PDB file of C-alpha atoms in Angstrom:
ATOM      1  CA  LEU A 176      83.518 -26.179 106.059  1.00 84.00           C
ATOM      2  CA  ALA A 177      82.256 -22.822 107.560  1.00 83.00           C
ATOM      3  CA  LEU A 178      78.714 -23.819 106.835  1.00 91.00           C
ATOM      4  CA  ALA A 179      79.140 -27.270 108.577  1.00 92.00           C
ATOM      5  CA  ASP A 180      80.863 -25.910 111.582  1.00 92.00           C
ATOM      6  CA  CYS A 181      78.287 -22.919 112.128  1.00 94.00           C
ATOM      7  CA  THR A 182      75.474 -25.566 111.439  1.00 94.00           C
ATOM      8  CA  GLU A 183      76.643 -27.802 114.104  1.00 94.00           C
ATOM      9  CA  ILE A 184      76.818 -25.010 116.662  1.00 94.00           C
ATOM     10  CA  ILE A 185      73.390 -23.834 115.816  1.00 95.00           C
ATOM     11  CA  VAL A 186      71.773 -27.271 115.768  1.00 94.00           C
ATOM     12  CA  ARG A 187      73.267 -28.536 119.105  1.00 93.00           C
ATOM     13  CA  ARG A 188      71.953 -25.292 120.874  1.00 83.00           C
ATOM     14  CA  THR A 189      74.341 -25.557 123.823  1.00 91.00           C
ATOM     15  CA  ALA A 190      76.645 -22.595 123.199  1.00 92.00           C
ATOM     16  CA  THR A 191      76.233 -19.163 124.826  1.00 94.00           C
ATOM     17  CA  PRO A 192      74.018 -16.794 123.023  1.00 94.00           C
ATOM     18  CA  ASP A 193      77.013 -14.674 121.950  1.00 94.00           C
ATOM     19  CA  VAL A 194      78.535 -17.796 120.430  1.00 96.00           C
ATOM     20  CA  LEU A 195      75.413 -18.902 118.867  1.00 96.00           C
ATOM     21  CA  ALA A 196      74.801 -15.349 117.482  1.00 97.00           C
ATOM     22  CA  HIS A 197      78.256 -15.373 115.783  1.00 97.00           C
ATOM     23  CA  ALA A 198      77.564 -18.932 114.176  1.00 97.00           C
ATOM     24  CA  TYR A 199      74.622 -17.369 112.648  1.00 97.00           C
ATOM     25  CA  PHE A 200      76.531 -14.649 111.616  1.00 98.00           C
ATOM     26  CA  VAL A 201      79.400 -16.361 109.967  1.00 97.00           C
ATOM     27  CA  ARG A 202      77.230 -18.630 108.354  1.00 97.00           C
ATOM     28  CA  GLY A 203      75.114 -15.658 107.028  1.00 97.00           C
ATOM     29  CA  VAL A 204      78.210 -14.139 105.802  1.00 97.00           C
ATOM     30  CA  THR A 205      79.182 -17.511 104.043  1.00 96.00           C
ATOM     31  CA  TRP A 206      75.757 -17.814 102.413  1.00 97.00           C
ATOM     32  CA  GLY A 207      76.075 -14.342 101.329  1.00 96.00           C
ATOM     33  CA  GLY A 208      79.405 -14.894  99.625  1.00 95.00           C
ATOM     34  CA  MET A 209      77.869 -17.953  97.742  1.00 96.00           C
ATOM     35  CA  GLN A 210      75.298 -15.416  96.675  1.00 96.00           C
ATOM     36  CA  MET A 211      72.357 -17.156  98.539  1.00 97.00           C
ATOM     37  CA  PHE A 212      71.111 -14.128  99.754  1.00 97.00           C
ATOM     38  CA  PRO A 213      67.789 -15.287 101.242  1.00 97.00           C
ATOM     39  CA  ARG A 214      69.277 -17.601 103.369  1.00 97.00           C
ATOM     40  CA  ALA A 215      72.007 -15.178 104.352  1.00 98.00           C
ATOM     41  CA  LEU A 216      69.221 -12.768 105.468  1.00 98.00           C
ATOM     42  CA  ALA A 217      67.638 -15.286 107.484  1.00 98.00           C
ATOM     43  CA  ASP A 218      70.740 -16.333 109.561  1.00 98.00           C
ATOM     44  CA  LEU A 219      71.847 -12.511 109.960  1.00 98.00           C
ATOM     45  CA  ASP A 220      68.333 -11.853 111.352  1.00 98.00           C
ATOM     46  CA  ALA A 221      68.868 -14.835 113.920  1.00 98.00           C
ATOM     47  CA  ALA A 222      72.173 -13.294 114.784  1.00 98.00           C
ATOM     48  CA  ILE A 223      70.703  -9.890 115.352  1.00 98.00           C
ATOM     49  CA  ALA A 224      67.802 -11.267 117.488  1.00 97.00           C
ATOM     50  CA  LEU A 225      70.358 -12.942 119.733  1.00 97.00           C
ATOM     51  CA  GLN A 226      72.862 -10.180 120.011  1.00 96.00           C
ATOM     52  CA  GLY A 227      71.576  -6.744 118.636  1.00 96.00           C
ATOM     53  CA  ASP A 228      74.626  -4.776 119.703  1.00 97.00           C
ATOM     54  CA  LYS A 229      77.159  -6.101 117.144  1.00 97.00           C
ATOM     55  CA  VAL A 230      77.945  -3.249 114.107  1.00 97.00           C
ATOM     56  CA  GLU A 231      79.177  -6.076 111.879  1.00 98.00           C
ATOM     57  CA  TYR A 232      75.866  -7.803 112.204  1.00 98.00           C
ATOM     58  CA  TYR A 233      73.921  -4.903 110.887  1.00 98.00           C
ATOM     59  CA  ASP A 234      76.699  -3.770 108.361  1.00 98.00           C
ATOM     60  CA  ALA A 235      76.247  -7.433 106.853  1.00 98.00           C
ATOM     61  CA  ARG A 236      72.475  -7.484 107.031  1.00 98.00           C
ATOM     62  CA  GLY A 237      72.535  -3.902 105.262  1.00 98.00           C
ATOM     63  CA  VAL A 238      74.738  -5.263 102.339  1.00 97.00           C
ATOM     64  CA  THR A 239      72.676  -8.384 102.132  1.00 98.00           C
ATOM     65  CA  ARG A 240      69.309  -6.304 101.815  1.00 98.00           C
ATOM     66  CA  ALA A 241      70.913  -3.958  99.279  1.00 97.00           C
ATOM     67  CA  LEU A 242      71.700  -7.039  97.194  1.00 96.00           C
ATOM     68  CA  LEU A 243      68.114  -8.270  97.622  1.00 97.00           C
ATOM     69  CA  GLN A 244      66.992  -4.923  96.051  1.00 96.00           C
ATOM     70  CA  ASP A 245      65.648  -3.592  99.606  1.00 98.00           C
ATOM     71  CA  PRO A 246      67.483  -0.319 100.002  1.00 98.00           C
ATOM     72  CA  ASP A 247      65.048   0.778 102.631  1.00 98.00           C
ATOM     73  CA  GLY A 248      65.890  -2.261 104.848  1.00 98.00           C
ATOM     74  CA  ALA A 249      69.712  -1.730 103.925  1.00 98.00           C
ATOM     75  CA  ILE A 250      69.427   2.089 105.133  1.00 98.00           C
ATOM     76  CA  HIS A 251      67.676   0.961 108.376  1.00 98.00           C
ATOM     77  CA  ASP A 252      70.475  -1.559 109.126  1.00 98.00           C
ATOM     78  CA  PHE A 253      73.294   1.112 108.252  1.00 98.00           C
ATOM     79  CA  ASP A 254      71.716   3.853 110.461  1.00 98.00           C
ATOM     80  CA  VAL A 255      71.570   1.404 113.421  1.00 98.00           C
ATOM     81  CA  SER A 256      75.544   0.701 112.616  1.00 97.00           C
ATOM     82  CA  LEU A 257      76.086   4.399 112.814  1.00 97.00           C
ATOM     83  CA  LYS A 258      74.343   4.716 116.023  1.00 98.00           C
ATOM     84  CA  LEU A 259      76.530   2.101 117.529  1.00 97.00           C
ATOM     85  CA  LYS A 260      79.599   3.300 115.698  1.00 96.00           C
ATOM     86  CA  PRO A 261      79.225   6.681 114.225  1.00 94.00           C
ATOM     87  CA  ASP A 262      82.688   6.522 112.315  1.00 90.00           C
ATOM     88  CA  ASP A 263      81.783   3.229 110.751  1.00 94.00           C
ATOM     89  CA  THR A 264      83.195   3.783 107.311  1.00 96.00           C
ATOM     90  CA  LEU A 265      81.568   0.646 105.759  1.00 95.00           C
ATOM     91  CA  ALA A 266      78.153   1.545 106.978  1.00 97.00           C
ATOM     92  CA  LEU A 267      78.512   5.150 105.500  1.00 98.00           C
ATOM     93  CA  MET A 268      79.811   3.980 102.083  1.00 97.00           C
ATOM     94  CA  SER A 269      77.458   1.252 101.899  1.00 97.00           C
ATOM     95  CA  ARG A 270      74.456   3.846 103.023  1.00 98.00           C
ATOM     96  CA  GLY A 271      75.473   5.798 100.406  1.00 98.00           C
ATOM     97  CA  SER A 272      75.086   3.067  97.935  1.00 97.00           C
ATOM     98  CA  ALA A 273      71.629   2.284  99.161  1.00 98.00           C
ATOM     99  CA  TRP A 274      70.566   6.078  98.804  1.00 98.00           C
ATOM    100  CA  ASP A 275      72.113   5.676  95.171  1.00 97.00           C
ATOM    101  CA  GLN A 276      69.801   2.616  94.802  1.00 96.00           C
ATOM    102  CA  LYS A 277      66.919   4.655  95.690  1.00 97.00           C
ATOM    103  CA  GLY A 278      67.742   7.504  93.597  1.00 97.00           C
ATOM    104  CA  ASP A 279      68.482   9.969  96.362  1.00 98.00           C
ATOM    105  CA  TYR A 280      71.801  11.194  94.768  1.00 98.00           C
ATOM    106  CA  PRO A 281      72.171  14.142  97.267  1.00 98.00           C
ATOM    107  CA  ARG A 282      72.125  11.929 100.487  1.00 98.00           C
ATOM    108  CA  ALA A 283      74.185   9.471  98.826  1.00 98.00           C
ATOM    109  CA  ILE A 284      76.913  11.937  98.055  1.00 98.00           C
ATOM    110  CA  ALA A 285      76.807  13.310 101.595  1.00 98.00           C
ATOM    111  CA  ASP A 286      77.216   9.728 103.021  1.00 98.00           C
ATOM    112  CA  TYR A 287      80.241   9.238 100.650  1.00 98.00           C
ATOM    113  CA  ASP A 288      81.621  12.671 101.511  1.00 98.00           C
ATOM    114  CA  LEU A 289      81.595  11.665 105.401  1.00 97.00           C
ATOM    115  CA  ALA A 290      83.194   8.239 104.545  1.00 97.00           C
ATOM    116  CA  VAL A 291      85.923  10.067 102.519  1.00 97.00           C
ATOM    117  CA  LYS A 292      86.594  12.139 105.537  1.00 96.00           C
ATOM    118  CA  ALA A 293      86.625   9.252 107.821  1.00 94.00           C
ATOM    119  CA  ALA A 294      88.922   7.029 105.619  1.00 95.00           C
ATOM    120  CA  PRO A 295      90.664   9.232 102.968  1.00 95.00           C
ATOM    121  CA  THR A 296      92.860   6.696 101.430  1.00 94.00           C
ATOM    122  CA  ASN A 297      90.153   4.263 100.569  1.00 96.00           C
ATOM    123  CA  PRO A 298      89.711   4.182  96.920  1.00 96.00           C
ATOM    124  CA  LEU A 299      86.555   2.200  96.940  1.00 96.00           C
ATOM    125  CA  ILE A 300      84.553   5.248  98.576  1.00 97.00           C
ATOM    126  CA  LEU A 301      85.760   7.362  95.572  1.00 97.00           C
ATOM    127  CA  LEU A 302      84.836   4.669  93.131  1.00 97.00           C
ATOM    128  CA  ASN A 303      81.181   4.688  94.681  1.00 96.00           C
ATOM    129  CA  ARG A 304      80.930   8.306  94.915  1.00 98.00           C
ATOM    130  CA  GLY A 305      81.979   8.380  91.170  1.00 97.00           C
ATOM    131  CA  VAL A 306      79.253   6.106  90.332  1.00 96.00           C
ATOM    132  CA  THR A 307      76.689   8.150  92.014  1.00 98.00           C
ATOM    133  CA  PHE A 308      77.948  11.384  90.189  1.00 98.00           C
ATOM    134  CA  ALA A 309      77.690   9.459  86.934  1.00 97.00           C
ATOM    135  CA  ASN A 310      74.189   8.517  87.874  1.00 96.00           C
ATOM    136  CA  MET A 311      73.583  12.222  88.294  1.00 97.00           C
ATOM    137  CA  GLY A 312      75.086  13.013  84.935  1.00 97.00           C
ATOM    138  CA  ASP A 313      77.840  14.888  86.589  1.00 98.00           C
ATOM    139  CA  TYR A 314      80.530  12.993  84.762  1.00 98.00           C
ATOM    140  CA  ALA A 315      83.378  15.513  85.465  1.00 97.00           C
ATOM    141  CA  HIS A 316      83.181  14.745  89.177  1.00 98.00           C
ATOM    142  CA  ALA A 317      82.779  11.098  88.524  1.00 98.00           C
ATOM    143  CA  LEU A 318      86.011  11.095  86.409  1.00 98.00           C
ATOM    144  CA  ALA A 319      87.837  13.327  89.070  1.00 98.00           C
ATOM    145  CA  ASP A 320      86.831  10.510  91.800  1.00 98.00           C
ATOM    146  CA  ASP A 321      87.986   7.581  89.341  1.00 97.00           C
ATOM    147  CA  GLU A 322      91.198   9.353  88.657  1.00 97.00           C
ATOM    148  CA  ALA A 323      91.802   9.947  92.354  1.00 97.00           C
ATOM    149  CA  ALA A 324      91.137   6.485  93.117  1.00 97.00           C
ATOM    150  CA  ILE A 325      93.657   5.283  90.553  1.00 97.00           C
ATOM    151  CA  THR A 326      96.274   7.713  91.835  1.00 97.00           C
ATOM    152  CA  MET A 327      95.465   6.181  95.446  1.00 96.00           C
ATOM    153  CA  ALA A 328      95.674   2.487  94.331  1.00 95.00           C
ATOM    154  CA  PRO A 329      97.161   2.183  90.825  1.00 95.00           C
ATOM    155  CA  GLN A 330      97.511  -1.517  91.302  1.00 94.00           C
ATOM    156  CA  PHE A 331      93.565  -1.991  91.736  1.00 92.00           C
ATOM    157  CA  SER A 332      91.715  -2.777  88.369  1.00 93.00           C
ATOM    158  CA  GLY A 333      88.599  -1.250  89.637  1.00 92.00           C
ATOM    159  CA  GLY A 334      89.745   2.035  89.197  1.00 95.00           C
ATOM    160  CA  TYR A 335      90.487   1.492  85.443  1.00 96.00           C
ATOM    161  CA  SER A 336      87.100  -0.110  84.733  1.00 94.00           C
ATOM    162  CA  SER A 337      85.274   2.664  86.593  1.00 95.00           C
ATOM    163  CA  ARG A 338      87.142   5.323  84.550  1.00 96.00           C
ATOM    164  CA  CYS A 339      86.734   3.321  81.385  1.00 96.00           C
ATOM    165  CA  LEU A 340      82.900   3.027  82.149  1.00 95.00           C
ATOM    166  CA  THR A 341      82.776   6.923  83.080  1.00 97.00           C
ATOM    167  CA  ARG A 342      84.411   7.850  79.994  1.00 97.00           C
ATOM    168  CA  ALA A 343      82.358   5.652  77.711  1.00 96.00           C
ATOM    169  CA  THR A 344      78.942   6.633  79.247  1.00 95.00           C
ATOM    170  CA  TRP A 345      79.981  10.372  78.963  1.00 96.00           C
ATOM    171  CA  GLY A 346      80.896   9.742  75.366  1.00 95.00           C
ATOM    172  CA  LYS A 347      84.408  11.546  75.720  1.00 92.00           C
ATOM    173  CA  ASP A 348      87.827  10.380  75.237  1.00 93.00           C
ATOM    174  CA  LEU A 349      86.738   7.071  74.036  1.00 96.00           C
ATOM    175  CA  ASP A 350      90.354   6.230  73.061  1.00 96.00           C
ATOM    176  CA  ASN A 351      91.222   6.477  76.616  1.00 95.00           C
ATOM    177  CA  ALA A 352      88.281   4.436  77.704  1.00 95.00           C
ATOM    178  CA  VAL A 353      89.121   1.411  75.633  1.00 96.00           C
ATOM    179  CA  ALA A 354      92.871   1.953  77.140  1.00 96.00           C
ATOM    180  CA  ASP A 355      91.395   1.882  80.633  1.00 95.00           C
ATOM    181  CA  CYS A 356      89.211  -1.094  79.839  1.00 93.00           C
ATOM    182  CA  ASP A 357      92.325  -2.982  78.488  1.00 94.00           C
ATOM    183  CA  GLN A 358      94.284  -2.008  81.333  1.00 94.00           C
ATOM    184  CA  ALA A 359      91.761  -3.366  83.791  1.00 93.00           C
ATOM    185  CA  LEU A 360      91.662  -6.614  81.840  1.00 93.00           C
ATOM    186  CA  ARG A 361      95.333  -6.829  81.817  1.00 93.00           C
ATOM    187  CA  MET A 362      95.319  -6.780  85.730  1.00 93.00           C
ATOM    188  CA  ASN A 363      92.225  -8.775  86.167  1.00 88.00           C
ATOM    189  CA  ALA A 364      91.016 -10.912  83.333  1.00 84.00           C
ATOM    190  CA  ARG A 365      87.683 -11.370  85.077  1.00 78.00           C
ATOM    191  CA  ASN A 366      86.834  -7.848  85.284  1.00 64.00           C
ATOM    192  CA  PHE A 367      83.236  -7.345  83.734  1.00 60.00           C
ATOM    193  CA  VAL A 368      83.379  -3.826  82.816  1.00 51.00           C
TER     194      VAL A 368
END
């Protein structure tokens, strides 16, 4: 329904530029949710061409670019987001992920650190930073971030999945790694870790 409604607005071309841009944005996000990332990118490009001052448009396109294995494009979009809104936690966390994708772990950690300062109660930032620490081979810091995220949000299965993966990759405390995976699966049977 979202696709149909947005397409109708776009096809009619009678909407104001801001409404048309928003229709492209919503349709792009919808395509992204359906994992049709090239279509999402095209619509998000159109939204930004019409209204280039919306942080959420750049955030969405940056995430889409990262999913399309374009970390440089993603970093560019998150840079723009952060110029428009310096405390944009999503942009900081997502740019950290893009730096991680490029293998630039120090920049990734620096962005995650800024995101943690901006949103100290967001467990996803800790889990993402933990992934970067693990990619660096710094499993002690990765495990510390996993445990802090679990303490912050014990009802979130992702923390247990992440701690399971950290322990298993590190090759230490494997009995507890299995227990963490079991806990994650009890909480969310669709957990992939």
